[in-house]
XYZ file of C-alpha atoms in Angstrom:
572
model
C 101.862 15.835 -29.472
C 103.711 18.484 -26.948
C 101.501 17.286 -23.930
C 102.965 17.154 -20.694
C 102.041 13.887 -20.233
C 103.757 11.736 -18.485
C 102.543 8.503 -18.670
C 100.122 6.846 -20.992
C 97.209 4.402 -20.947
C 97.070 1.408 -22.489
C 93.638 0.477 -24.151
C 91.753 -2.939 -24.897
C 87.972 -3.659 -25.528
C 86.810 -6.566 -24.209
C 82.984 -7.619 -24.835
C 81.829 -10.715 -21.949
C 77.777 -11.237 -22.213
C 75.993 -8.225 -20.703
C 79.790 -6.604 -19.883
C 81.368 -4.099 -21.992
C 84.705 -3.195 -20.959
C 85.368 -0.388 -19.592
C 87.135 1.684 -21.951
C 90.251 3.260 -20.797
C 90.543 1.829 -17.335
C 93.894 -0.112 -16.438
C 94.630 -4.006 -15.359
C 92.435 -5.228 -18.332
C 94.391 -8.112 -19.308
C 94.349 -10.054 -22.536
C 91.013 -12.020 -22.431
C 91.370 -15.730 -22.611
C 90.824 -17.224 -26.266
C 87.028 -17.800 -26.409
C 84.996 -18.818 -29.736
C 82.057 -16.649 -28.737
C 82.658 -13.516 -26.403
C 79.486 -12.603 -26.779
C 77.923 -15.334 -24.350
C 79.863 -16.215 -21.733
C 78.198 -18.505 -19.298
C 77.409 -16.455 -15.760
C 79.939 -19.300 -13.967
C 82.770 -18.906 -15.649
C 82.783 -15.149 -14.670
C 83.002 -16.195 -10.949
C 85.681 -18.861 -11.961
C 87.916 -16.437 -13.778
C 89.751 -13.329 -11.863
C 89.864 -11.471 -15.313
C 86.665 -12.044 -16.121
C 85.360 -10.989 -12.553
C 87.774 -8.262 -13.456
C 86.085 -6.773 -16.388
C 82.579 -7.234 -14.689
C 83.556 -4.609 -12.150
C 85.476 -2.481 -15.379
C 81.918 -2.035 -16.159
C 80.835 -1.023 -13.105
C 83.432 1.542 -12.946
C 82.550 2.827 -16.851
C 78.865 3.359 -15.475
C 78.896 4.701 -12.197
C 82.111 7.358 -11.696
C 81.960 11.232 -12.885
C 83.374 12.561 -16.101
C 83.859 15.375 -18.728
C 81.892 17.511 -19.172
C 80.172 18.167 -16.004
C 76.487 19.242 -16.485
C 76.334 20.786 -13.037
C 78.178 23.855 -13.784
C 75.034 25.249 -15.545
C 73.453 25.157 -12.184
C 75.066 27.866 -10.617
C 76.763 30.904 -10.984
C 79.705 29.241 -12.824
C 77.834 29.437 -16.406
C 74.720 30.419 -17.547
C 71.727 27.808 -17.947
C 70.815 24.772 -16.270
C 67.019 23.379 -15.618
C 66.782 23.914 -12.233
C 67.441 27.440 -11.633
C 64.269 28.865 -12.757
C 62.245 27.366 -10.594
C 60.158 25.345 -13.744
C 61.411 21.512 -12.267
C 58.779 18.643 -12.061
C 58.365 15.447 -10.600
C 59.909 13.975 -13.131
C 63.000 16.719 -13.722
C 65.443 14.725 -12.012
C 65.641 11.157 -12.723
C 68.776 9.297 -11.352
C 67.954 5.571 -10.547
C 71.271 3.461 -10.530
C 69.772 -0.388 -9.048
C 70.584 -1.776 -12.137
C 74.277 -1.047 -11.232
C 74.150 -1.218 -8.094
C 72.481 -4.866 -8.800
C 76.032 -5.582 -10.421
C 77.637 -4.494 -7.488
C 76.018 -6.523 -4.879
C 76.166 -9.416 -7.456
C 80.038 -9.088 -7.617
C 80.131 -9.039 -3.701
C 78.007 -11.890 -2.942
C 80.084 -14.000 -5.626
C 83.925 -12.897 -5.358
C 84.267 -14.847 -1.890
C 82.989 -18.155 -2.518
C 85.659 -18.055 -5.758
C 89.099 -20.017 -5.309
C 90.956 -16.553 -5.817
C 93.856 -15.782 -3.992
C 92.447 -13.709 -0.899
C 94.478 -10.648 -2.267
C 92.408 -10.644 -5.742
C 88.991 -11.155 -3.340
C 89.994 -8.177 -1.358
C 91.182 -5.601 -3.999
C 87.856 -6.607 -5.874
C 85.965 -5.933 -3.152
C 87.066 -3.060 -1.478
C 86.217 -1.571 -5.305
C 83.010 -2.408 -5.817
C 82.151 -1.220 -1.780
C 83.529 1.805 -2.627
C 81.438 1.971 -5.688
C 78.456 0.890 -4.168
C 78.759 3.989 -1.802
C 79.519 6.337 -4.917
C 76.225 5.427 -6.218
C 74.185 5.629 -2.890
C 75.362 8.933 -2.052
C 74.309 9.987 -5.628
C 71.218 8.726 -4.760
C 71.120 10.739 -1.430
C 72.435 13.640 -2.590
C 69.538 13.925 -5.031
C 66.696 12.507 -3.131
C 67.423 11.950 0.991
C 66.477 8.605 1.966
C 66.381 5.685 -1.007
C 66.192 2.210 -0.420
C 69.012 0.237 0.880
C 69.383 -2.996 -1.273
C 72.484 -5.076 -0.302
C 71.714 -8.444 -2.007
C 70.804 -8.882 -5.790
C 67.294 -8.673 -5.281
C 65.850 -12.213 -7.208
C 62.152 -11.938 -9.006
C 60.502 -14.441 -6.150
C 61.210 -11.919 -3.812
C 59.674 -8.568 -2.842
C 60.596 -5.873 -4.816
C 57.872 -3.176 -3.702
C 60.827 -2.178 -1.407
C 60.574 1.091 0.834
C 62.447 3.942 1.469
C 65.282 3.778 4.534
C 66.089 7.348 6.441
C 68.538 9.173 5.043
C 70.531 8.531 8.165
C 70.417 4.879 7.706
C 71.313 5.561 3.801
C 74.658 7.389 4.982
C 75.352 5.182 8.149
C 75.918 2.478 5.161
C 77.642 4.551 3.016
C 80.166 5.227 5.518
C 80.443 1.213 6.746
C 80.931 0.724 2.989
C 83.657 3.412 2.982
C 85.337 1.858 6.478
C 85.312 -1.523 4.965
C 86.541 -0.800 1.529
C 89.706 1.685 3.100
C 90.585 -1.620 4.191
C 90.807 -3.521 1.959
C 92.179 -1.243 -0.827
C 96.195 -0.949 -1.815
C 97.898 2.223 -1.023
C 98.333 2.369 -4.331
C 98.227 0.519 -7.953
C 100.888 -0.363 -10.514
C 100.997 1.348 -14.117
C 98.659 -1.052 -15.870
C 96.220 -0.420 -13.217
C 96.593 3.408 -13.001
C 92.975 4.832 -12.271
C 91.637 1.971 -10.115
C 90.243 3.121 -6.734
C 93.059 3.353 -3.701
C 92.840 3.556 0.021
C 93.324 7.207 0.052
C 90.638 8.061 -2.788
C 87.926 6.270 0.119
C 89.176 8.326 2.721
C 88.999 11.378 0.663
C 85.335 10.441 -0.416
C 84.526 9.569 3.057
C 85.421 12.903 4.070
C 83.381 14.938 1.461
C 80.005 12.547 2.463
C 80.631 13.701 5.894
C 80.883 17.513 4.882
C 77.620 17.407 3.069
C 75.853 15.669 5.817
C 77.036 18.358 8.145
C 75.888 20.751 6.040
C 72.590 22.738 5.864
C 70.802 20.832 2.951
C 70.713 17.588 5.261
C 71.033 19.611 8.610
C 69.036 23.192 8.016
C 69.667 23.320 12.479
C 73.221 22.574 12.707
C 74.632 19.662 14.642
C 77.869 20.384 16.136
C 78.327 16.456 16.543
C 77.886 15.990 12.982
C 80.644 18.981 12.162
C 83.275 16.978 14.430
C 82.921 13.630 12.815
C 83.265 15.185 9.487
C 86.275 17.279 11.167
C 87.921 13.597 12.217
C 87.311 11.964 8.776
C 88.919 14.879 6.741
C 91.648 14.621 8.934
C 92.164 11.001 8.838
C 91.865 11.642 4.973
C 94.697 14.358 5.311
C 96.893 12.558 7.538
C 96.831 9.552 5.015
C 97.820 12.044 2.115
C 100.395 13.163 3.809
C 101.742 10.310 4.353
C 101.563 8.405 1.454
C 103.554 12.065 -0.778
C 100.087 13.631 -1.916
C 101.270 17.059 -2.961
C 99.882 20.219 -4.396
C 101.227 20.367 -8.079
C 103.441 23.111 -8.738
C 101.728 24.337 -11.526
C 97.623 25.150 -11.270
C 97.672 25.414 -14.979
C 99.154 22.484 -15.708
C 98.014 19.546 -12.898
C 95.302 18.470 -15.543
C 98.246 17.478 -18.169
C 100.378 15.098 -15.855
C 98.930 12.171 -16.069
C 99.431 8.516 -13.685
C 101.262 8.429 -10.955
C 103.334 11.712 -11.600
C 100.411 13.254 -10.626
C 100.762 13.788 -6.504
C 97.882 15.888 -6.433
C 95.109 13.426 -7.912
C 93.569 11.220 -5.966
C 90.197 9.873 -7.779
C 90.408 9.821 -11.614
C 88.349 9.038 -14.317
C 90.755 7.952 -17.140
C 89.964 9.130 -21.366
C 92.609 8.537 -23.598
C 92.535 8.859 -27.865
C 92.519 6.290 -29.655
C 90.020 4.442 -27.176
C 87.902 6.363 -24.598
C 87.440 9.792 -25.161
C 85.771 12.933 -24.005
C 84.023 16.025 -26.120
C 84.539 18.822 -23.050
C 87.859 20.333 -25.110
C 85.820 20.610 -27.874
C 82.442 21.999 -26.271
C 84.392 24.849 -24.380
C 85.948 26.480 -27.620
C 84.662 29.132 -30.079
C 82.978 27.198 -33.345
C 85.831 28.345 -35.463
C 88.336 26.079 -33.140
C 86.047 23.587 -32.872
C 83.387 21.352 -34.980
C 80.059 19.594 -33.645
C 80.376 20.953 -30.159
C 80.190 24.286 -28.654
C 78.908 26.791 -25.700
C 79.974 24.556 -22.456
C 81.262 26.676 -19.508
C 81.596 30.025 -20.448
C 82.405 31.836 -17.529
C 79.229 34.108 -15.673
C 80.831 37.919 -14.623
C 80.144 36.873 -11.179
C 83.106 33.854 -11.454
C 85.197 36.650 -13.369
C 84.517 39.165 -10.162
C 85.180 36.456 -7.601
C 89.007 36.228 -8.452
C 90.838 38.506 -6.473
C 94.152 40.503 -7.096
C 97.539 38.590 -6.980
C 98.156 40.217 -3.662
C 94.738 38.418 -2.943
C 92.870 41.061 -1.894
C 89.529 40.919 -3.196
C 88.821 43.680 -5.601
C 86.068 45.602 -4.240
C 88.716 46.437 -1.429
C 90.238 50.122 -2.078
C 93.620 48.692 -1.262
C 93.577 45.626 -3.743
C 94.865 48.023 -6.848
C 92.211 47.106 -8.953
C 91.504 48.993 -12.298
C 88.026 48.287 -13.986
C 89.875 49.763 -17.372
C 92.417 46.580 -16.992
C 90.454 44.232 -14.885
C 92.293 41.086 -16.405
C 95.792 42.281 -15.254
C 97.162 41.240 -11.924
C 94.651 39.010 -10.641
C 95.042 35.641 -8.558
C 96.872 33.661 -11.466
C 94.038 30.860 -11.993
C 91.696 33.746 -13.250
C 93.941 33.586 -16.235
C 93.872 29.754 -16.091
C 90.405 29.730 -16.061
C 89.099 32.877 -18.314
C 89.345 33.650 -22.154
C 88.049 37.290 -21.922
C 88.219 39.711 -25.213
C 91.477 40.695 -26.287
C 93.556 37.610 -24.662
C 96.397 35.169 -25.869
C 94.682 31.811 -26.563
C 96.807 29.630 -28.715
C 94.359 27.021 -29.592
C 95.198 24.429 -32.532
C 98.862 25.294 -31.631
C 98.247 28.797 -33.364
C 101.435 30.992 -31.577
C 99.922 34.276 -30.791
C 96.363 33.878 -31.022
C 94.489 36.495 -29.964
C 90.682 35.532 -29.274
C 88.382 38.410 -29.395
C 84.684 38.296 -28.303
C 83.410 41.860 -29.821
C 80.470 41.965 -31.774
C 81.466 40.717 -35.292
C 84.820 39.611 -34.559
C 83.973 35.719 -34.656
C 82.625 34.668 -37.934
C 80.079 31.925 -35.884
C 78.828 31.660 -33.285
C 79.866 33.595 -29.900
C 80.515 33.527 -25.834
C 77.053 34.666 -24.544
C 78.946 36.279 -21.780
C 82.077 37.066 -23.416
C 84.098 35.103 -21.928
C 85.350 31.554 -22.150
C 86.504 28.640 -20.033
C 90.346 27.927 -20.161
C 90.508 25.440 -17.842
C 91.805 21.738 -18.548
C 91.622 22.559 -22.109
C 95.004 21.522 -24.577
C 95.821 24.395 -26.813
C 97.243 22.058 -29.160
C 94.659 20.123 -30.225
C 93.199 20.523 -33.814
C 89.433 20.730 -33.670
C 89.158 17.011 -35.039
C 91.307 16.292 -31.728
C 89.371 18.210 -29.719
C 86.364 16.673 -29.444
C 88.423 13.606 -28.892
C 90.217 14.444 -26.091
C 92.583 12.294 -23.866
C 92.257 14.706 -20.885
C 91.429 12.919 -17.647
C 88.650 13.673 -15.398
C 89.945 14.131 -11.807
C 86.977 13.980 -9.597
C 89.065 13.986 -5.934
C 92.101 16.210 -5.953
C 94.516 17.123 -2.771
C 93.061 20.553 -3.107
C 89.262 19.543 -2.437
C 90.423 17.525 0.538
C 92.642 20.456 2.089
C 89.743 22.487 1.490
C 86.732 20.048 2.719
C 89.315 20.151 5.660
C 89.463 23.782 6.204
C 85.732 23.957 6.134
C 85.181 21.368 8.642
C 88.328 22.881 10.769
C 86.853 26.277 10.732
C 82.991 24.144 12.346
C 84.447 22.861 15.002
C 86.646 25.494 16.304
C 90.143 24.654 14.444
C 90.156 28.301 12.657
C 94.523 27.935 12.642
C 94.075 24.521 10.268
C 91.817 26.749 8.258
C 94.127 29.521 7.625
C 96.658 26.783 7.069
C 95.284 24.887 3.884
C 93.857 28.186 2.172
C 97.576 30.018 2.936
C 98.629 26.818 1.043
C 96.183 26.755 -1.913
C 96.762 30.374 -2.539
C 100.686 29.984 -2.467
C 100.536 27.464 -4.682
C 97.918 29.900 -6.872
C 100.529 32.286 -7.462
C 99.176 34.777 -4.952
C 101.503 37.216 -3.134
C 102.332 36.312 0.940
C 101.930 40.077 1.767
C 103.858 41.096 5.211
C 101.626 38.777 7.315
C 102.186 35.981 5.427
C 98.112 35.324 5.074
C 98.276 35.399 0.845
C 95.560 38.159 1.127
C 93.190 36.794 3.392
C 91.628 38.970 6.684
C 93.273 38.112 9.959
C 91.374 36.956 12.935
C 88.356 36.203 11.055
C 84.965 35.105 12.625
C 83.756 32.062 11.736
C 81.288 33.371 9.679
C 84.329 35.335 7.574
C 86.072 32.116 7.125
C 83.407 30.149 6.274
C 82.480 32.391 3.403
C 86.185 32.498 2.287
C 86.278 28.999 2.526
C 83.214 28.808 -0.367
C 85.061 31.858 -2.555
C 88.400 29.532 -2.171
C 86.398 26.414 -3.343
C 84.466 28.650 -6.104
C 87.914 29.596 -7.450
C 89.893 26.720 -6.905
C 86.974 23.916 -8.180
C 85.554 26.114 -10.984
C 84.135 23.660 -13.748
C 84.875 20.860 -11.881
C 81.639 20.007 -10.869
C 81.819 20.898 -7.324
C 79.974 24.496 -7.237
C 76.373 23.209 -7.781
C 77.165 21.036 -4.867
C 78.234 23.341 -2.607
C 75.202 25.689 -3.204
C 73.356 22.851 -2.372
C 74.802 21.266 0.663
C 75.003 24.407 2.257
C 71.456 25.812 0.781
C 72.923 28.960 -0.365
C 70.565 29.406 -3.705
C 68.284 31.071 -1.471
C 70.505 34.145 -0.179
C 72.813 34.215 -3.082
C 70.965 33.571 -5.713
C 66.975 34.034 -6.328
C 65.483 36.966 -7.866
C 68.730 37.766 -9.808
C 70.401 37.419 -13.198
C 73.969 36.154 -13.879
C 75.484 38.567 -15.939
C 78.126 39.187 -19.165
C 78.956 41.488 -21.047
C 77.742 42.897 -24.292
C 81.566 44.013 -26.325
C 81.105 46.466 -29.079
C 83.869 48.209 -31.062
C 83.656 52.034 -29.978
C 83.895 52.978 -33.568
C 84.694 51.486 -36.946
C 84.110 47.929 -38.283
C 85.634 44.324 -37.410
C 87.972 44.365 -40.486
C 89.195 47.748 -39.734
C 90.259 47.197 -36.060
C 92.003 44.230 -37.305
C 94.077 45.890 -39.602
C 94.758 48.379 -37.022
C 95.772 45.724 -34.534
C 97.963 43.780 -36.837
C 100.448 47.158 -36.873
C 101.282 46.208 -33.351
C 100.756 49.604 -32.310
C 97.762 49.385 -30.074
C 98.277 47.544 -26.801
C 94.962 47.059 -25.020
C 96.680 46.417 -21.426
C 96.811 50.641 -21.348
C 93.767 51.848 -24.225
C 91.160 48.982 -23.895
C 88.580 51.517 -23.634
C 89.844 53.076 -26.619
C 88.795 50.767 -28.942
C 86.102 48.691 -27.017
C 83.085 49.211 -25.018
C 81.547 46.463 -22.584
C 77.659 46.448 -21.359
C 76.548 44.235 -18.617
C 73.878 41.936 -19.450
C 72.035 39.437 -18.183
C 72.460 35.745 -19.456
C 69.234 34.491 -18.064
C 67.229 36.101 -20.683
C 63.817 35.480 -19.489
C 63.727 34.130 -16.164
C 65.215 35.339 -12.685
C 66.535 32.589 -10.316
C 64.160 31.044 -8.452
C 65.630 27.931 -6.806
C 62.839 26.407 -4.658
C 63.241 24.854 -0.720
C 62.134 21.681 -1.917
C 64.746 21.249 -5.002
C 67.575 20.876 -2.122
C 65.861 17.152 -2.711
C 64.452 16.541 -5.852
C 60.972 14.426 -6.417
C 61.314 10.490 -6.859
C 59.944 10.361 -10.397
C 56.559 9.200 -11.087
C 57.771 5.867 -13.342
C 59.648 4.981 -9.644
C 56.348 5.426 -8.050
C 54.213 3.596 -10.061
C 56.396 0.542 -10.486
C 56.872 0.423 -6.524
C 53.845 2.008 -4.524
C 56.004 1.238 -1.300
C 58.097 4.276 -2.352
C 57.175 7.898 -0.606
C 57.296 10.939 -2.327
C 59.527 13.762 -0.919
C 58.156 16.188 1.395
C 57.313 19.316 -0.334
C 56.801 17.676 -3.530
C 52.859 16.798 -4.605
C 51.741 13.917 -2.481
C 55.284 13.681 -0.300
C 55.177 12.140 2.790
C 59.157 10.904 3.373
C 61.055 13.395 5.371
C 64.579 13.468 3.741
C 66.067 15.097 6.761
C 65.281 12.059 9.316
């Protein structure tokens, strides 16, 4: 398989009681010879580094992000998602993790009574801190406040638990952070490729701090809470930099260099065929390349509009160059990295010169409800048996967030020069032109209020269909003005004239070339994608209800403010 890969995972399966390995995650050594694998006595877990080992695999296989992310359909990425249309319940959003994080507090009240050497202890617990704090801020993110549980709570004690202040939830989060950043390696060896590093706490620290500067936790900005969000990022930058974390070279290609080759990802999920795999490649294509799985992430008109030209001026500027009649050509490079529109080279199953076309009729199933489609991450050569099988690894914390969680932060607190400096180098790296002034496009001497909305066109850009844009709309409560009352749009492509089989004929002469009589042979409506609904994100979705099944099990637990019956005040 011509994959630019350049290393490979190892796989084993490895079934201990209530553990199931995770799949696709390094260091899982050969488990010892054992009659029955299926009940292994709770000691010899805490007696045996592997076995403690692929207790915390588990953890890992249940708690960290992956392909596909769901979130995308919650903005103005693609078109769907259940909470834009203002129809959510108390029961919409139901994220409830203790069982996990049960394992993890488990794993940290055992691991340092055990006889392992203290290097073992400390590598396995620096994880599972850092994956305790994953969870909680999941948890945060969602709902404010949750209850802070760090002992595996026993059935003679009291369970009816309450609610801490979201304060108190991220004051942990980030001891949890501190504490695991020191005990984590700089880095892993191959077998262990994937595991969580020194650098990917740092980096996660830093994006926790961001959102709790932000508007969905702090609707009156703190200035104090900007500058210790400014400090993390930039301990998280500094650590990068010194440990060779690089932009890739190639924005099209970062997702297909895999292990330590990779100097731009930081946090990663690991998939890998045979073994674990993930369906996004296939879910992303037309039908016709595809089987079982279709419709993810196809691209809204307002993502396709966002891009600006090469010389990264946006297009609704008179001096960008911009032609609506050719509105594919000469744009920032990652809008062809990231958009299928009709008409364009796609070689998927390895098919040199595939053309995929969008126009009514022209695909015998199915269809792009906007027209367009999502390039991103996705192999051209896979088959569609492969594709829905795909070895493609998630990477959930990439140089490119930090730099720009680091910009944002920079621009808060008064640093507007570090600003300009990591989007300059996210837009060189993009393939966008330096102009005279060496500002790849951007305004000079912008306000903060400029910056900070090219900052969030950068990150909409840069992070498309990476699950970052719902969260940003969030954290910064930006549904509101953006959003509500409107449709995101597509477009409706009809042949001017003529019939599918016709054009195609005419096309296969090689004598029409769309890049100079598109609107020859093609005509392209705006429509809206919500059908029958306008946005209408509500205040108190920015944190969701704490389902009723919660509530009834534990009637210590508030309800959200703004939500029926809510008395806890997420913003405390």
């Amino acid at each position: 398989m011509n994959r630019i890969f350049i290393y490979k995972k190892s796989m084993q399966i490895v079934v201990v009681g209530f553990l199931v390995v995770l799949l696709g995650l390094q260091g899982c050594k050969k488990v010892l010879d054992k009659k029955d694998l299926s009940a292994v006595p709770e000691d010899l877990v805490w007696n045996n580094v592997d076995l403690s080992t692929q207790f915390l695999n588990n953890i890992y296989l249940n708690t960290l992000s992956g392909w596909p992310s769901p979130t995308d359909h919650n903005s103005d990425e693609a078109g769907g998602g259940f909470a834009m249309y203002g129809q959510l319940t108390i029961n919409s959003v139901n994220y409830w993790p203790y069982a996990t994080i049960r394992s993890v507090n488990l794993l940290l009240q055992e691991v340092p009574g055990t006889n392992y050497p203290q290097a073992d202890k400390d590598r396995l617990k620096g994880q599972a801190l850092f994956l305790r704090a994953w969870l909680y801020f999941q948890l945060v993110s969602r709902y404010g406040g949750v209850p802070i549980l760090l002992v595996p709570q026993a059935l003679e004690e009291d369970l009816n638990v309450k609610r801490n202040k979201t304060s108190e939830c991220i004051a942990q989060i980030i001891k949890d952070l501190d504490e695991a950043a020191v005990l984590l390696p700089p880095s892993w060896n191959a077998d262990n490729e994937g595991r969580i590093t020194k650098a990917a706490a740092l980096s996660f620290k830093g994006r926790v701090l961001l959102h709790y500067a932000s508007e969905q936790f702090t609707p009156t900005q703190m200035q104090s809470r900007w500058e210790t969000a400014f400090q993390a990022n930039k301990a998280a930058m500094d650590l990068l930099t010194q440990q060779g974390f690089t932009l890739m070279p190639s924005f099209s290609n970062l997702w297909f260099v895999e292990g330590s080759s990779n100097k731009e990802a930081i946090l990663v999920t690991r998939y890998n065929n045979p073994g674990r795999t993930q369906t996004r490649d296939a879910s992303v294509r037309p039908l016709e390349e595809s089987q079982n799985f279709t419709g993810g992430d196809q691209p809204t008109l307002e993502l396709v509009r966002a891009f600006p030209m090469k010389n990264g001026l946006p297009i609704t500027d008179p001096a960008s160059g911009y032609d609506a009649n050719t509105y594919w050509l000469n744009r920032d490079p990652r809008f062809a990295t990231t958009v299928v529109h009709n008409g364009d080279a796609w070689a998927l199953s390895g098919k040199t010169g595939r053309i995929q076309w969008t126009f009514k009729g022209a695909e015998s199933q199915g269809g792009s409800g906007t027209s367009f489609y999502s390039k991103k991450a996705i192999f051209e050569g896979y088959k569609p048996f492969d594709a829905e099988r795909s070895g493609t690894d998630w990477i959930e914390i990439r140089l490119a967030e930090v730099m720009l969680n680091y910009a944002e932060t920079a621009n808060e607190t008064g640093n507007t020069q570090i600003a300009y400096d990591m989007l300059t180098a996210i837009r060189k790296r993009a393939g966008i032109e330096p102009g005279t002034n060496n500002l790849y496009g951007l305004k000079a001497s912008m306000t903060p209020g400029e910056m900070r909305n090219a900052i969030l066109n950068e990150r909409f850009l840069e992070l498309a269909f990476e699950g970052k844009r719902e969260q940003d709309l969030r954290r910064r409560r930006l549904y509101g003005p953006l959003l509500n009352g409107k449709k995101r749009m597509g477009y409706d492509v009809t042949l001017v004239s003529g019939t599918p089989s016709a054009f195609f004929t005419a096309y296969a002469t090689g004598n029409i070339n769309l890049n100079t009589s598109y609107f020859t042979y093609f005509k392209e409506t705006e429509k809206p994608i919500d059908l029958t609904n306008v946005i209408a994100y509500k205040d108190e979705y920015y944190f969701f209800a704490i389902p009723q099944s919660h509530l009834q099990v534990n009637p210590n637990l508030e309800q959200t403010k703004g939500w029926p019956g809510g008395t806890f005040d997420p913003l405390q």
